[in-house]
Amino acid sequence: MANVTVIGAQWGDEGKGKIVDWLASRADAVVRFQGGHNAGHTLVVGDQVYKLSLLPSGIVTGTLSIIGNGVVLDPWALKAEIEKLTSQGVDINAENFAIADNCPLILPLHRDLDGLREHAAGAGKIGTTGRGIGPAYEDKVGRRAIRVCDLAHLDALDSQLDRLCAHHDALRAGFGQPPVDRAALIEELRGIAPYVLQFAQPVWKRLKKVRKAGARILFEGAQGVLLDVDHGTYPFVTSSNTVSGTAASGSGLGPNSTGFVLGIVKAYTTRVGSGPFPTELEDATGQRLGERGHEFGTVTGRKRRCGWFDAVLVRQSCAISGVTGIALTKVDVLDGFDKVKICTGYRLRGKVLDYFPSHAADQAEVEPIYEEMEGWSGTTAGARSWADLPAQAIKYIQRVQELIETPVALVSTSPEREDTILVRDPFID
């Protein structure tokens, strides 16, 4: 049996929550390996709707759920999310949930800095969620982070706090803010420490045991490849690597453990916040896509920008992340369109490109080259087999996989877990 790594192949919001939930019901362990509580997943199970930001999607099904070392953890957000899910009847305990003890923490000072920077940037803002994700990753790389394991040694934090506060006090002064209140920070950490430490352990060791037993492991990515700090639309990106290779370093298992790479791909394109978007539709068609797709962020509630499917971007994402097969989601949103379009290339100052350039100025200037196809009047909503799909919808799906040079493994036709067409089983292939 194969392990499976799930990543978003666009700018996030591709419908990973439903697919991960579907796969998690067949997995023995689910691992988050990057990002923070800026990653919104909505799960619909029967008449229950679960909104997750930090916890792995497997927690709803009782599957062993692990937050890996590649994640940055806000301990207060974690507690609030667990309490919310508990009120919905989800049982979360030290047997079915674990946090890497070397996971860096998001602190109140990180949230402060995130907000101060975005406010000061004006038109140049990145469009972060303001939750301190970026500053926390900066401190991790700068070797001044407070980690989960430090919560058990709060009386020995002086030297680490010296490094941390020397950095942040200088930044805060530049924004006209007072220094970090070290005493208040320690008291906040002292208050939350017992709650977090009950779940803390060397998760690499637990995962090694799970793998040795032949169990199925599902690695759950957040955001999307186009938001990767190296491979995305820099600087309008997240602060971590979102590509599949991060599943190994962000969990503590080697690269030979990540298995089948499933790229989640929306049947059209959306983006939240600032940054280039070649196929964006600022007209009635874009409005229709947004309304039919309920395109509002799970975490922020922000309206998503909408446009036609961009095969160039997805082909690039699949190549960079070594995607084995894709899960095509929200096909039903395209129901009823007379015509649908797919971007097959770009024009940039008279030259035709089959890739998305790296420089922000070039990214902003490219013009999409479209291929137009007939739409379909029938419905794809709730389809669970190819026979349930209109013929033209099947042609659209087939054309997508041809253009992105990656086969379709799953097709999702509604938010419901069972409304899924299985073409290729990631856990077996």
C-alpha positions as a Markdown table, in Angstrom:
| # | Residue | x | y | z |
|---|---|---|---|---|
| 1 | Met | 0.0 | 0.0 | 0.0 |
| 2 | Ala | 1.3 | 3.5 | -0.9 |
| 3 | Asn | 1.4 | 6.6 | 1.3 |
| 4 | Val | -0.2 | 9.7 | -0.2 |
| 5 | Thr | 0.9 | 13.3 | -0.2 |
| 6 | Val | -1.8 | 15.9 | -1.0 |
| 7 | Ile | -0.9 | 19.4 | -2.2 |
| 8 | Gly | -2.8 | 22.2 | -3.8 |
| 9 | Ala | -1.6 | 22.8 | -7.4 |
| 10 | Gln | -2.9 | 26.4 | -7.7 |
| 11 | Trp | -3.1 | 29.3 | -5.2 |
| 12 | Gly | -4.8 | 27.3 | -2.5 |
| 13 | Asp | -8.5 | 27.0 | -1.9 |
| 14 | Glu | -8.7 | 24.1 | -4.4 |
| 15 | Gly | -11.0 | 21.9 | -2.2 |
| 16 | Lys | -8.3 | 20.0 | -0.4 |
| 17 | Gly | -10.4 | 19.6 | 2.8 |
| 18 | Lys | -13.0 | 17.4 | 1.1 |
| 19 | Ile | -10.4 | 15.3 | -0.7 |
| 20 | Val | -8.2 | 14.9 | 2.4 |
| 21 | Asp | -11.2 | 14.0 | 4.5 |
| 22 | Trp | -12.2 | 11.4 | 1.9 |
| 23 | Leu | -8.7 | 9.9 | 1.9 |
| 24 | Ala | -8.3 | 10.2 | 5.7 |
| 25 | Ser | -11.2 | 7.9 | 6.2 |
| 26 | Arg | -9.0 | 5.2 | 4.5 |
| 27 | Ala | -5.7 | 6.2 | 6.1 |
| 28 | Asp | -4.1 | 5.2 | 9.4 |
| 29 | Ala | -2.4 | 8.6 | 10.0 |
| 30 | Val | -2.7 | 12.1 | 8.7 |
| 31 | Val | 0.2 | 14.6 | 8.9 |
| 32 | Arg | 0.3 | 18.3 | 8.4 |
| 33 | Phe | 3.8 | 19.2 | 7.3 |
| 34 | Gln | 3.9 | 23.0 | 6.7 |
| 35 | Gly | 2.0 | 26.3 | 7.1 |
| 36 | Gly | 0.0 | 27.4 | 10.1 |
| 37 | His | -3.5 | 28.3 | 11.0 |
| 38 | Asn | -3.9 | 30.3 | 7.9 |
| 39 | Ala | -4.8 | 27.2 | 6.0 |
| 40 | Gly | -8.6 | 26.9 | 5.9 |
| 41 | His | -10.3 | 23.6 | 5.2 |
| 42 | Thr | -14.0 | 23.0 | 5.2 |
| 43 | Leu | -15.3 | 19.5 | 5.7 |
| 44 | Val | -18.9 | 18.5 | 5.1 |
| 45 | Val | -19.8 | 15.1 | 6.7 |
| 46 | Gly | -23.5 | 14.4 | 6.6 |
| 47 | Asp | -25.3 | 17.5 | 8.1 |
| 48 | Gln | -22.2 | 18.6 | 10.0 |
| 49 | Val | -19.8 | 21.3 | 8.7 |
| 50 | Tyr | -16.3 | 21.4 | 10.2 |
| 51 | Lys | -14.0 | 24.3 | 9.7 |
| 52 | Leu | -10.3 | 23.5 | 10.3 |
| 53 | Ser | -7.4 | 25.8 | 10.2 |
| 54 | Leu | -4.6 | 24.0 | 12.0 |
| 55 | Leu | -5.7 | 20.5 | 12.8 |
| 56 | Pro | -5.2 | 17.8 | 10.2 |
| 57 | Ser | -8.4 | 16.8 | 8.5 |
| 58 | Gly | -8.2 | 13.2 | 9.8 |
| 59 | Ile | -9.1 | 14.4 | 13.3 |
| 60 | Val | -12.8 | 14.4 | 12.3 |
| 61 | Thr | -12.8 | 10.7 | 11.5 |
| 62 | Gly | -10.7 | 9.8 | 14.6 |
| 63 | Thr | -7.7 | 9.0 | 12.5 |
| 64 | Leu | -4.3 | 9.5 | 14.1 |
| 65 | Ser | -3.5 | 13.2 | 13.3 |
| 66 | Ile | -0.1 | 14.8 | 13.6 |
| 67 | Ile | 1.2 | 18.3 | 13.4 |
| 68 | Gly | 4.8 | 18.0 | 12.0 |
| 69 | Asn | 7.8 | 20.1 | 12.7 |
| 70 | Gly | 7.4 | 22.0 | 9.5 |
| 71 | Val | 4.3 | 23.7 | 10.8 |
| 72 | Val | 4.3 | 26.9 | 12.9 |
| 73 | Leu | 1.9 | 26.5 | 15.8 |
| 74 | Asp | -0.2 | 29.2 | 17.5 |
| 75 | Pro | -0.9 | 27.4 | 20.8 |
| 76 | Trp | -3.9 | 29.6 | 21.6 |
| 77 | Ala | -5.5 | 29.1 | 18.2 |
| 78 | Leu | -4.9 | 25.4 | 18.6 |
| 79 | Lys | -6.8 | 25.3 | 21.9 |
| 80 | Ala | -9.7 | 27.3 | 20.5 |
| 81 | Glu | -9.9 | 25.1 | 17.4 |
| 82 | Ile | -9.9 | 21.9 | 19.6 |
| 83 | Glu | -12.6 | 23.3 | 21.9 |
| 84 | Lys | -14.7 | 24.2 | 18.8 |
| 85 | Leu | -14.5 | 20.7 | 17.4 |
| 86 | Thr | -15.0 | 19.1 | 20.8 |
| 87 | Ser | -18.3 | 21.1 | 21.0 |
| 88 | Gln | -19.3 | 19.4 | 17.7 |
| 89 | Gly | -18.7 | 16.0 | 19.1 |
| 90 | Val | -15.2 | 15.3 | 17.9 |
| 91 | Asp | -13.0 | 13.4 | 20.4 |
| 92 | Ile | -9.4 | 14.7 | 20.5 |
| 93 | Asn | -6.9 | 13.2 | 22.9 |
| 94 | Ala | -3.3 | 12.2 | 23.2 |
| 95 | Glu | -3.9 | 8.9 | 21.5 |
| 96 | Asn | -5.3 | 10.3 | 18.3 |
| 97 | Phe | -3.5 | 13.6 | 18.1 |
| 98 | Ala | 0.2 | 14.6 | 18.4 |
| 99 | Ile | 2.4 | 17.7 | 17.9 |
| 100 | Ala | 6.1 | 17.6 | 17.0 |
| 101 | Asp | 8.0 | 18.8 | 20.1 |
| 102 | Asn | 10.4 | 20.6 | 17.8 |
| 103 | Cys | 7.6 | 22.6 | 16.2 |
| 104 | Pro | 8.1 | 26.5 | 16.3 |
| 105 | Leu | 5.5 | 28.6 | 18.1 |
| 106 | Ile | 3.6 | 31.6 | 16.8 |
| 107 | Leu | 3.6 | 34.2 | 19.6 |
| 108 | Pro | 1.6 | 37.4 | 20.1 |
| 109 | Leu | 4.6 | 39.4 | 19.0 |
| 110 | His | 4.5 | 37.6 | 15.7 |
| 111 | Arg | 0.8 | 38.6 | 15.1 |
| 112 | Asp | 1.7 | 42.2 | 16.1 |
| 113 | Leu | 4.6 | 42.4 | 13.6 |
| 114 | Asp | 2.5 | 40.9 | 10.8 |
| 115 | Gly | -0.2 | 43.5 | 11.3 |
| 116 | Leu | 2.2 | 46.4 | 11.6 |
| 117 | Arg | 4.0 | 45.5 | 8.4 |
| 118 | Glu | 0.8 | 45.0 | 6.3 |
| 119 | His | -0.6 | 48.3 | 7.6 |
| 120 | Ala | 2.6 | 50.2 | 6.8 |
| 121 | Ala | 3.0 | 48.6 | 3.3 |
| 122 | Gly | -0.1 | 50.3 | 1.9 |
| 123 | Ala | -0.5 | 49.4 | -1.8 |
| 124 | Gly | 2.5 | 47.1 | -1.5 |
| 125 | Lys | 1.0 | 44.8 | 1.0 |
| 126 | Ile | 1.3 | 41.0 | 0.4 |
| 127 | Gly | -2.2 | 40.1 | 1.6 |
| 128 | Thr | -1.3 | 37.9 | 4.6 |
| 129 | Thr | -3.9 | 36.7 | 7.0 |
| 130 | Gly | -2.3 | 38.7 | 9.7 |
| 131 | Arg | -1.9 | 35.7 | 11.9 |
| 132 | Gly | 1.9 | 35.9 | 12.4 |
| 133 | Ile | 2.8 | 33.0 | 10.1 |
| 134 | Gly | 5.6 | 34.8 | 8.2 |
| 135 | Pro | 7.3 | 36.4 | 11.2 |
| 136 | Ala | 7.3 | 33.0 | 13.0 |
| 137 | Tyr | 9.0 | 31.4 | 10.1 |
| 138 | Glu | 11.5 | 34.2 | 10.0 |
| 139 | Asp | 12.4 | 33.6 | 13.6 |
| 140 | Lys | 12.7 | 29.9 | 13.0 |
| 141 | Val | 15.3 | 30.5 | 10.2 |
| 142 | Gly | 16.9 | 33.2 | 12.3 |
| 143 | Arg | 17.4 | 30.6 | 15.1 |
| 144 | Arg | 15.6 | 32.6 | 17.7 |
| 145 | Ala | 12.2 | 30.7 | 17.7 |
| 146 | Ile | 10.5 | 29.4 | 20.9 |
| 147 | Arg | 9.5 | 25.8 | 20.2 |
| 148 | Val | 7.0 | 23.4 | 21.7 |
| 149 | Cys | 9.7 | 21.6 | 23.7 |
| 150 | Asp | 10.7 | 25.0 | 25.3 |
| 151 | Leu | 7.3 | 25.1 | 27.0 |
| 152 | Ala | 8.6 | 22.4 | 29.4 |
| 153 | His | 11.6 | 24.6 | 30.3 |
| 154 | Leu | 10.2 | 28.1 | 30.6 |
| 155 | Asp | 12.5 | 29.0 | 33.5 |
| 156 | Ala | 15.5 | 28.5 | 31.2 |
| 157 | Leu | 14.4 | 30.8 | 28.4 |
| 158 | Asp | 16.4 | 33.9 | 29.2 |
| 159 | Ser | 19.1 | 33.6 | 26.5 |
| 160 | Gln | 16.5 | 32.7 | 23.8 |
| 161 | Leu | 14.3 | 35.6 | 24.9 |
| 162 | Asp | 17.4 | 37.9 | 24.7 |
| 163 | Arg | 17.9 | 36.9 | 21.0 |
| 164 | Leu | 14.2 | 37.1 | 20.2 |
| 165 | Cys | 13.5 | 40.4 | 21.9 |
| 166 | Ala | 16.7 | 42.1 | 20.6 |
| 167 | His | 15.3 | 41.4 | 17.1 |
| 168 | His | 11.6 | 42.3 | 17.7 |
| 169 | Asp | 12.2 | 45.3 | 20.0 |
| 170 | Ala | 14.2 | 47.0 | 17.2 |
| 171 | Leu | 11.5 | 46.3 | 14.6 |
| 172 | Arg | 8.8 | 47.5 | 17.0 |
| 173 | Ala | 10.7 | 50.7 | 17.7 |
| 174 | Gly | 10.7 | 51.4 | 14.0 |
| 175 | Phe | 6.9 | 51.2 | 14.0 |
| 176 | Gly | 6.7 | 53.4 | 17.1 |
| 177 | Gln | 5.7 | 50.5 | 19.4 |
| 178 | Pro | 7.0 | 49.7 | 22.9 |
| 179 | Pro | 9.4 | 46.8 | 23.5 |
| 180 | Val | 8.1 | 43.3 | 24.0 |
| 181 | Asp | 6.7 | 42.7 | 27.6 |
| 182 | Arg | 8.8 | 39.7 | 28.5 |
| 183 | Ala | 7.1 | 39.1 | 31.8 |
| 184 | Ala | 3.7 | 39.1 | 30.2 |
| 185 | Leu | 4.9 | 36.8 | 27.4 |
| 186 | Ile | 6.3 | 34.2 | 29.9 |
| 187 | Glu | 3.0 | 34.3 | 31.8 |
| 188 | Glu | 1.0 | 33.7 | 28.7 |
| 189 | Leu | 3.3 | 30.8 | 27.8 |
| 190 | Arg | 3.1 | 29.4 | 31.3 |
| 191 | Gly | -0.7 | 29.4 | 31.1 |
| 192 | Ile | -0.9 | 27.5 | 27.8 |
| 193 | Ala | 2.1 | 25.2 | 28.2 |
| 194 | Pro | 0.3 | 22.3 | 30.0 |
| 195 | Tyr | -2.4 | 22.2 | 27.4 |
| 196 | Val | 0.1 | 21.9 | 24.5 |
| 197 | Leu | 2.5 | 19.6 | 26.2 |
| 198 | Gln | -0.1 | 16.9 | 26.7 |
| 199 | Phe | 0.1 | 16.3 | 22.9 |
| 200 | Ala | 3.9 | 16.9 | 22.4 |
| 201 | Gln | 6.3 | 14.2 | 21.4 |
| 202 | Pro | 9.0 | 13.3 | 18.9 |
| 203 | Val | 6.5 | 12.6 | 16.1 |
| 204 | Trp | 9.2 | 11.3 | 13.7 |
| 205 | Lys | 9.6 | 8.4 | 16.1 |
| 206 | Arg | 5.8 | 7.7 | 16.1 |
| 207 | Leu | 5.6 | 8.0 | 12.3 |
| 208 | Lys | 8.5 | 5.6 | 12.0 |
| 209 | Lys | 6.6 | 3.0 | 14.1 |
| 210 | Val | 3.4 | 3.6 | 12.0 |
| 211 | Arg | 5.3 | 3.1 | 8.8 |
| 212 | Lys | 7.1 | 0.0 | 10.0 |
| 213 | Ala | 3.7 | -1.5 | 10.8 |
| 214 | Gly | 2.7 | -1.1 | 7.1 |
| 215 | Ala | 0.0 | 1.6 | 7.8 |
| 216 | Arg | -1.2 | 4.1 | 5.3 |
| 217 | Ile | 0.1 | 7.7 | 5.9 |
| 218 | Leu | -1.5 | 10.7 | 4.4 |
| 219 | Phe | 0.6 | 13.9 | 4.2 |
| 220 | Glu | -1.6 | 16.9 | 4.2 |
| 221 | Gly | -0.3 | 20.1 | 2.6 |
| 222 | Ala | -1.7 | 23.6 | 3.0 |
| 223 | Gln | -2.1 | 26.5 | 0.6 |
| 224 | Gly | -0.9 | 25.7 | -3.0 |
| 225 | Val | 2.3 | 25.4 | -5.1 |
| 226 | Leu | 1.8 | 28.8 | -6.6 |
| 227 | Leu | 2.2 | 30.2 | -3.1 |
| 228 | Asp | 5.5 | 28.4 | -2.4 |
| 229 | Val | 8.2 | 30.7 | -1.2 |
| 230 | Asp | 10.6 | 29.5 | -3.9 |
| 231 | His | 8.3 | 28.4 | -6.7 |
| 232 | Gly | 5.3 | 30.7 | -6.3 |
| 233 | Thr | 4.4 | 34.2 | -7.5 |
| 234 | Tyr | 7.1 | 35.9 | -5.3 |
| 235 | Pro | 6.7 | 38.1 | -3.3 |
| 236 | Phe | 3.0 | 37.4 | -3.2 |
| 237 | Val | 3.5 | 34.0 | -1.6 |
| 238 | Thr | 3.3 | 32.3 | 1.8 |
| 239 | Ser | 6.3 | 31.9 | 4.1 |
| 240 | Ser | 6.9 | 28.1 | 3.7 |
| 241 | Asn | 7.6 | 25.6 | 0.9 |
| 242 | Thr | 4.2 | 24.2 | -0.2 |
| 243 | Val | 5.6 | 21.7 | -2.7 |
| 244 | Ser | 5.4 | 17.9 | -2.1 |
| 245 | Gly | 9.1 | 17.6 | -1.2 |
| 246 | Thr | 8.4 | 19.4 | 2.1 |
| 247 | Ala | 6.3 | 16.5 | 3.3 |
| 248 | Ala | 9.6 | 14.7 | 4.1 |
| 249 | Ser | 11.5 | 17.5 | 5.9 |
| 250 | Gly | 8.3 | 18.8 | 7.6 |
| 251 | Ser | 7.3 | 15.5 | 9.1 |
| 252 | Gly | 10.6 | 13.8 | 10.0 |
| 253 | Leu | 10.2 | 10.9 | 7.5 |
| 254 | Gly | 12.5 | 10.6 | 4.5 |
| 255 | Pro | 11.6 | 11.4 | 0.9 |
| 256 | Asn | 11.0 | 7.7 | 0.1 |
| 257 | Ser | 8.0 | 7.8 | 2.4 |
| 258 | Thr | 5.8 | 10.4 | 0.7 |
| 259 | Gly | 4.4 | 8.0 | -1.9 |
| 260 | Phe | 1.7 | 9.0 | -4.4 |
| 261 | Val | 1.6 | 12.8 | -4.9 |
| 262 | Leu | -2.0 | 13.9 | -5.4 |
| 263 | Gly | -2.4 | 17.5 | -6.7 |
| 264 | Ile | -5.7 | 19.1 | -5.9 |
| 265 | Val | -6.9 | 21.2 | -8.9 |
| 266 | Lys | -10.0 | 23.4 | -9.1 |
| 267 | Ala | -11.8 | 23.2 | -12.5 |
| 268 | Tyr | -11.3 | 27.0 | -12.8 |
| 269 | Thr | -8.9 | 29.3 | -11.0 |
| 270 | Thr | -9.2 | 31.5 | -7.9 |
| 271 | Arg | -6.8 | 33.6 | -5.8 |
| 272 | Val | -7.1 | 35.5 | -2.5 |
| 273 | Gly | -5.2 | 38.7 | -1.9 |
| 274 | Ser | -2.7 | 40.5 | -4.0 |
| 275 | Gly | -0.5 | 39.2 | -6.8 |
| 276 | Pro | -0.6 | 38.4 | -10.5 |
| 277 | Phe | -3.5 | 36.4 | -12.0 |
| 278 | Pro | -3.4 | 36.0 | -15.8 |
| 279 | Thr | -6.9 | 34.6 | -16.3 |
| 280 | Glu | -8.8 | 36.7 | -13.8 |
| 281 | Leu | -12.3 | 37.7 | -14.9 |
| 282 | Glu | -13.5 | 41.0 | -13.5 |
| 283 | Asp | -16.8 | 40.8 | -15.2 |
| 284 | Ala | -20.2 | 39.0 | -14.9 |
| 285 | Thr | -18.5 | 35.6 | -15.7 |
| 286 | Gly | -16.1 | 36.0 | -12.8 |
| 287 | Gln | -18.9 | 37.1 | -10.6 |
| 288 | Arg | -20.9 | 34.0 | -11.6 |
| 289 | Leu | -18.0 | 31.7 | -10.8 |
| 290 | Gly | -17.5 | 33.3 | -7.4 |
| 291 | Glu | -21.2 | 33.1 | -6.5 |
| 292 | Arg | -21.7 | 29.5 | -7.7 |
| 293 | Gly | -18.4 | 28.3 | -6.1 |
| 294 | His | -19.1 | 30.2 | -2.8 |
| 295 | Glu | -15.6 | 31.7 | -3.2 |
| 296 | Phe | -15.0 | 33.2 | 0.2 |
| 297 | Gly | -11.9 | 32.3 | 2.4 |
| 298 | Thr | -12.5 | 29.7 | 5.2 |
| 299 | Val | -10.1 | 31.6 | 7.5 |
| 300 | Thr | -10.5 | 35.2 | 6.5 |
| 301 | Gly | -13.9 | 35.4 | 4.8 |
| 302 | Arg | -12.2 | 37.4 | 2.0 |
| 303 | Lys | -13.8 | 37.2 | -1.4 |
| 304 | Arg | -11.7 | 35.2 | -3.9 |
| 305 | Arg | -10.7 | 36.5 | -7.3 |
| 306 | Cys | -12.0 | 34.1 | -10.0 |
| 307 | Gly | -11.0 | 33.2 | -13.6 |
| 308 | Trp | -10.8 | 30.5 | -16.2 |
| 309 | Phe | -8.7 | 27.4 | -15.8 |
| 310 | Asp | -5.0 | 28.1 | -16.4 |
| 311 | Ala | -3.3 | 24.9 | -17.7 |
| 312 | Val | 0.1 | 26.6 | -18.0 |
| 313 | Leu | 0.2 | 27.2 | -14.2 |
| 314 | Val | -1.1 | 23.8 | -13.2 |
| 315 | Arg | 1.3 | 22.0 | -15.6 |
| 316 | Gln | 4.1 | 23.9 | -14.0 |
| 317 | Ser | 2.9 | 23.1 | -10.5 |
| 318 | Cys | 2.6 | 19.4 | -11.4 |
| 319 | Ala | 6.1 | 19.3 | -12.8 |
| 320 | Ile | 7.7 | 21.1 | -9.8 |
| 321 | Ser | 5.9 | 18.9 | -7.3 |
| 322 | Gly | 6.2 | 15.6 | -9.1 |
| 323 | Val | 2.4 | 15.2 | -9.1 |
| 324 | Thr | 1.4 | 11.6 | -9.9 |
| 325 | Gly | -2.3 | 12.4 | -10.5 |
| 326 | Ile | -4.7 | 15.2 | -9.8 |
| 327 | Ala | -8.0 | 15.5 | -8.1 |
| 328 | Leu | -10.2 | 17.8 | -10.1 |
| 329 | Thr | -12.7 | 19.7 | -7.9 |
| 330 | Lys | -15.7 | 21.9 | -8.3 |
| 331 | Val | -16.5 | 20.7 | -11.8 |
| 332 | Asp | -20.2 | 21.4 | -11.0 |
| 333 | Val | -19.5 | 25.2 | -10.8 |
| 334 | Leu | -19.1 | 25.1 | -14.6 |
| 335 | Asp | -22.5 | 23.6 | -15.2 |
| 336 | Gly | -24.7 | 25.7 | -17.4 |
| 337 | Phe | -22.0 | 27.8 | -19.1 |
| 338 | Asp | -22.5 | 28.0 | -22.9 |
| 339 | Lys | -18.7 | 28.2 | -23.5 |
| 340 | Val | -15.8 | 27.4 | -21.2 |
| 341 | Lys | -12.2 | 28.5 | -21.7 |
| 342 | Ile | -8.8 | 27.1 | -20.8 |
| 343 | Cys | -5.6 | 29.1 | -20.9 |
| 344 | Thr | -3.0 | 27.2 | -23.0 |
| 345 | Gly | -0.2 | 29.7 | -23.1 |
| 346 | Tyr | 0.8 | 33.4 | -22.7 |
| 347 | Arg | 1.9 | 36.3 | -24.8 |
| 348 | Leu | 4.6 | 38.5 | -23.4 |
| 349 | Arg | 5.7 | 41.4 | -25.5 |
| 350 | Gly | 5.1 | 39.5 | -28.7 |
| 351 | Lys | 6.6 | 36.3 | -27.6 |
| 352 | Val | 4.5 | 33.1 | -26.8 |
| 353 | Leu | 5.4 | 31.4 | -23.5 |
| 354 | Asp | 4.5 | 27.9 | -22.3 |
| 355 | Tyr | 5.5 | 28.6 | -18.7 |
| 356 | Phe | 4.9 | 31.3 | -16.1 |
| 357 | Pro | 7.9 | 33.6 | -15.8 |
| 358 | Ser | 9.6 | 34.3 | -12.5 |
| 359 | His | 9.8 | 38.1 | -12.4 |
| 360 | Ala | 6.8 | 39.9 | -11.0 |
| 361 | Ala | 6.8 | 42.5 | -13.8 |
| 362 | Asp | 6.6 | 39.8 | -16.4 |
| 363 | Gln | 4.0 | 37.9 | -14.5 |
| 364 | Ala | 1.8 | 41.0 | -14.4 |
| 365 | Glu | 2.2 | 41.7 | -18.1 |
| 366 | Val | 1.5 | 38.2 | -19.6 |
| 367 | Glu | -1.7 | 37.9 | -21.6 |
| 368 | Pro | -3.5 | 34.5 | -21.6 |
| 369 | Ile | -4.0 | 32.5 | -24.8 |
| 370 | Tyr | -7.4 | 30.8 | -24.6 |
| 371 | Glu | -8.8 | 27.6 | -26.1 |
| 372 | Glu | -12.6 | 27.7 | -26.1 |
| 373 | Met | -14.8 | 24.6 | -25.7 |
| 374 | Glu | -18.5 | 24.0 | -25.7 |
| 375 | Gly | -20.1 | 24.0 | -22.3 |
| 376 | Trp | -22.8 | 21.6 | -21.0 |
| 377 | Ser | -26.4 | 22.1 | -20.0 |
| 378 | Gly | -26.7 | 19.0 | -17.9 |
| 379 | Thr | -25.5 | 18.8 | -14.3 |
| 380 | Thr | -22.4 | 17.2 | -12.9 |
| 381 | Ala | -23.4 | 17.9 | -9.3 |
| 382 | Gly | -23.4 | 14.8 | -7.2 |
| 383 | Ala | -22.0 | 12.5 | -10.0 |
| 384 | Arg | -20.2 | 9.4 | -8.7 |
| 385 | Ser | -19.3 | 7.7 | -12.0 |
| 386 | Trp | -18.3 | 8.8 | -15.5 |
| 387 | Ala | -21.8 | 7.7 | -16.7 |
| 388 | Asp | -23.3 | 10.4 | -14.5 |
| 389 | Leu | -21.4 | 13.2 | -16.3 |
| 390 | Pro | -22.5 | 15.1 | -19.5 |
| 391 | Ala | -20.4 | 14.2 | -22.5 |
| 392 | Gln | -19.0 | 17.7 | -22.8 |
| 393 | Ala | -18.0 | 17.7 | -19.2 |
| 394 | Ile | -16.0 | 14.5 | -19.8 |
| 395 | Lys | -14.4 | 16.2 | -22.8 |
| 396 | Tyr | -13.4 | 19.1 | -20.7 |
| 397 | Ile | -11.8 | 16.9 | -18.0 |
| 398 | Gln | -9.9 | 14.9 | -20.7 |
| 399 | Arg | -8.6 | 18.1 | -22.2 |
| 400 | Val | -7.5 | 19.4 | -18.9 |
| 401 | Gln | -5.4 | 16.3 | -18.2 |
| 402 | Glu | -3.9 | 16.5 | -21.7 |
| 403 | Leu | -2.8 | 20.1 | -21.3 |
| 404 | Ile | -1.4 | 19.7 | -17.8 |
| 405 | Glu | 0.4 | 16.4 | -18.8 |
| 406 | Thr | -0.9 | 14.7 | -15.7 |
| 407 | Pro | -3.7 | 12.2 | -15.4 |
| 408 | Val | -6.9 | 12.7 | -13.4 |
| 409 | Ala | -7.1 | 10.3 | -10.4 |
| 410 | Leu | -10.3 | 11.7 | -8.8 |
| 411 | Val | -13.1 | 14.0 | -9.7 |
| 412 | Ser | -15.1 | 15.8 | -7.0 |
| 413 | Thr | -18.6 | 16.9 | -7.9 |
| 414 | Ser | -19.9 | 18.5 | -4.6 |
| 415 | Pro | -18.7 | 19.2 | -1.1 |
| 416 | Glu | -20.1 | 15.9 | 0.1 |
| 417 | Arg | -17.5 | 13.2 | 0.8 |
| 418 | Glu | -19.1 | 10.5 | -1.3 |
| 419 | Asp | -19.7 | 12.6 | -4.4 |
| 420 | Thr | -16.4 | 11.6 | -5.8 |
| 421 | Ile | -15.5 | 9.7 | -9.0 |
| 422 | Leu | -12.5 | 7.4 | -8.4 |
| 423 | Val | -10.4 | 6.9 | -11.5 |
| 424 | Arg | -7.2 | 5.8 | -9.8 |
| 425 | Asp | -6.7 | 4.9 | -6.2 |
| 426 | Pro | -3.8 | 6.8 | -4.7 |
| 427 | Phe | -3.4 | 4.4 | -1.8 |
| 428 | Ile | -2.9 | 1.4 | -4.2 |
| 429 | Asp | -1.2 | 2.8 | -7.3 |
